[in-house]
Amino acid sequence: MKTLIVYGTRYGTAAEIAEEIANVIREEGIKVDLIEDKRVNDCDVSLYDLVVVGSGIKMGKWTKKSVKFLQKNKESLANMKVAIFVSCGSANEEKTRPEGQKKYLDEVAQKNLINPPVATGLFGSVYDPEAKHGLMYNFSMRFVKKEMEKNGLDPNKRHDYRDWDDIRSWARGLVVLLKNE
């Protein structure tokens, strides 16, 4: 069995998630090719039993190359097991998770895949006040910082909202799907 994981990342958060997913799948004895979306060119997805595509979300969007990978391989992926995941701020709080699921997973799958994915993963983000962002992002962060302060969090410190146990559990679920073919 063989799995392809393609991920898009801007600040490394989605990359770390993709690496952990790959590690969990490898621990189960399944070969994994882990490729950043910037480096995936002509990839024959038919060589894989499972294709996992993920992205970090910034300003409400997947990375362009991850979406392009889904679109380019849409026909081939229709006959395969496909899972998608995102790392986004909507996953950080229970009240915003349904919106994140709909906008960043369900709608992206509906637009870019013929068949629904076998699994979707909505994983938290990392808030890093030291990261270099664009002007629009920095403007919107004023509101985020106020919300953090209101919730008793220090906006001058890094906060990691990823639930690594949840990520590992999700990856193990992918293994179960593969082994139950």
Coordinates of C-alpha atoms in Angstrom, one line a residue:
M1 CA 0.0 0.0 0.0
K2 CA 1.1 3.5 -0.8
T3 CA -0.1 7.0 0.3
L4 CA 0.6 10.4 -1.2
I5 CA 0.3 13.4 1.0
V6 CA 0.4 16.8 -0.8
Y7 CA 0.3 19.9 1.4
G8 CA 0.4 23.6 1.1
T9 CA 1.8 25.8 3.9
R10 CA 2.7 29.4 4.3
Y11 CA 4.3 29.4 7.8
G12 CA 4.9 25.7 8.4
T13 CA 1.8 24.8 10.5
A14 CA 0.2 22.6 7.8
A15 CA 3.6 21.1 7.0
E16 CA 4.0 20.0 10.6
I17 CA 0.5 18.4 10.5
A18 CA 1.3 16.7 7.2
E19 CA 4.5 15.3 8.6
E20 CA 2.7 13.9 11.6
I21 CA 0.1 12.3 9.5
A22 CA 2.8 10.8 7.4
N23 CA 4.6 9.5 10.5
V24 CA 1.5 7.8 11.8
I25 CA 0.8 6.1 8.5
R26 CA 4.4 5.0 8.2
E27 CA 4.3 3.5 11.7
E28 CA 1.5 1.2 10.3
G29 CA 3.9 -0.1 7.6
I30 CA 2.4 1.9 4.7
K31 CA 4.8 3.7 2.3
V32 CA 4.2 7.5 2.2
D33 CA 5.4 10.1 -0.2
L34 CA 5.1 13.5 1.4
I35 CA 5.4 16.4 -1.0
E36 CA 4.9 20.2 -0.6
D37 CA 2.5 21.6 -3.2
K38 CA 5.2 23.8 -4.6
R39 CA 7.3 20.8 -5.5
V40 CA 4.6 18.5 -6.9
N41 CA 4.6 18.7 -10.7
D42 CA 3.6 15.8 -12.9
C43 CA 2.6 13.3 -10.3
D44 CA 0.9 10.0 -11.3
V45 CA -1.8 9.7 -8.5
S46 CA -2.9 6.3 -9.9
L47 CA 0.2 4.8 -8.2
Y48 CA -1.3 5.5 -4.8
D49 CA -4.0 3.8 -2.7
L50 CA -4.8 7.0 -0.8
V51 CA -4.2 10.6 -1.7
V52 CA -4.3 13.2 1.2
V53 CA -4.3 16.9 0.3
G54 CA -4.0 19.6 2.9
S55 CA -3.5 23.3 3.3
G56 CA -3.0 26.1 5.8
I57 CA -5.7 28.7 5.5
K58 CA -4.8 32.4 5.3
M59 CA -7.3 35.1 4.8
G60 CA -10.0 32.5 4.1
K61 CA -8.1 30.6 1.3
W62 CA -6.3 27.4 0.7
T63 CA -2.8 27.7 -0.9
K64 CA -3.2 28.1 -4.6
K65 CA -1.1 25.1 -5.6
S66 CA -3.0 22.7 -3.3
V67 CA -6.2 23.7 -5.0
K68 CA -4.5 23.5 -8.4
F69 CA -3.4 19.9 -7.6
L70 CA -6.9 18.9 -6.8
Q71 CA -8.2 20.5 -10.0
K72 CA -5.5 19.1 -12.2
N73 CA -6.1 15.6 -10.9
K74 CA -9.9 15.8 -10.5
E75 CA -10.6 13.0 -13.0
S76 CA -8.0 10.6 -11.6
L77 CA -9.0 11.3 -8.0
A78 CA -12.6 10.3 -8.8
N79 CA -11.6 6.7 -8.8
M80 CA -9.5 6.8 -5.6
K81 CA -9.6 7.3 -1.8
V82 CA -9.0 11.0 -1.1
A83 CA -8.8 12.8 2.2
I84 CA -8.4 16.5 2.7
F85 CA -7.4 18.5 5.7
V86 CA -6.8 22.1 6.7
S87 CA -5.1 24.0 9.5
C88 CA -7.2 27.1 10.3
G89 CA -8.3 29.5 13.0
S90 CA -11.9 28.3 12.6
A91 CA -10.8 25.1 14.3
N92 CA -9.5 26.8 17.3
E93 CA -12.9 27.3 19.0
E94 CA -15.9 25.0 19.1
K95 CA -18.3 27.7 18.1
T96 CA -16.5 28.4 14.7
R97 CA -15.7 24.8 13.8
P98 CA -19.0 24.2 11.8
E99 CA -18.3 27.2 9.7
G100 CA -14.7 26.1 9.1
Q101 CA -15.8 22.6 8.2
K102 CA -18.3 23.9 5.6
K103 CA -16.2 26.7 4.1
Y104 CA -12.7 25.1 4.0
L105 CA -13.5 21.4 3.6
D106 CA -17.0 20.7 2.4
E107 CA -17.1 23.5 -0.2
V108 CA -13.6 22.9 -1.4
A109 CA -14.3 19.2 -1.8
Q110 CA -17.6 20.0 -3.7
K111 CA -15.8 22.4 -6.1
N112 CA -12.6 20.4 -6.7
L113 CA -13.5 16.7 -6.4
I114 CA -16.0 14.6 -8.2
N115 CA -16.7 12.3 -5.3
P116 CA -16.8 13.2 -1.6
P117 CA -13.5 12.6 0.3
V118 CA -13.3 9.6 2.5
A119 CA -12.2 11.8 5.4
T120 CA -11.9 15.5 6.2
G121 CA -9.7 16.9 8.9
L122 CA -10.2 20.4 10.5
F123 CA -7.2 21.1 12.6
G124 CA -6.2 24.2 14.7
S125 CA -3.8 26.8 13.8
V126 CA -0.8 28.5 15.4
Y127 CA -0.9 32.1 16.4
D128 CA 2.6 33.6 16.2
P129 CA 3.0 37.4 16.7
E130 CA 6.5 37.1 15.3
A131 CA 5.5 35.7 11.9
K132 CA 5.8 38.0 8.9
H133 CA 2.4 38.6 7.3
G134 CA 1.0 40.9 4.6
L135 CA -0.7 44.2 5.2
M136 CA -4.3 42.9 5.1
Y137 CA -3.5 40.1 7.5
N138 CA -1.8 42.5 9.9
F139 CA -4.9 44.8 9.7
S140 CA -7.3 42.0 10.5
M141 CA -5.1 40.8 13.4
R142 CA -6.0 43.9 15.4
F143 CA -9.5 42.3 15.9
V144 CA -8.0 38.9 16.7
K145 CA -5.7 40.4 19.3
K146 CA -8.6 42.2 21.0
E147 CA -10.6 38.9 21.1
M148 CA -7.6 37.1 22.5
E149 CA -7.3 39.6 25.3
K150 CA -11.0 39.4 26.0
N151 CA -10.5 35.6 26.4
G152 CA -7.6 36.1 28.8
L153 CA -4.8 35.2 26.3
D154 CA -1.6 37.2 25.8
P155 CA -1.5 38.3 22.1
N156 CA 2.2 38.9 22.4
K157 CA 2.9 35.1 22.9
R158 CA 2.8 32.2 20.5
H159 CA -0.3 30.0 20.9
D160 CA -0.5 26.5 19.3
Y161 CA -4.2 25.4 18.9
R162 CA -3.4 22.1 17.2
D163 CA -4.7 19.0 19.0
W164 CA -1.9 16.5 18.1
D165 CA -3.9 13.5 19.6
D166 CA -6.8 14.4 17.3
I167 CA -4.5 14.7 14.3
R168 CA -2.9 11.3 15.1
S169 CA -6.3 9.7 15.6
W170 CA -7.5 11.1 12.2
A171 CA -4.4 9.6 10.5
R172 CA -5.0 6.2 12.2
G173 CA -8.5 6.4 10.8
L174 CA -7.0 6.8 7.3
V175 CA -5.0 3.6 7.9
V176 CA -8.1 1.7 8.9
L177 CA -9.8 2.9 5.6
L178 CA -6.8 1.6 3.6
K179 CA -6.6 -1.7 5.4
N180 CA -10.3 -2.4 5.0
E181 CA -10.2 -2.4 1.2

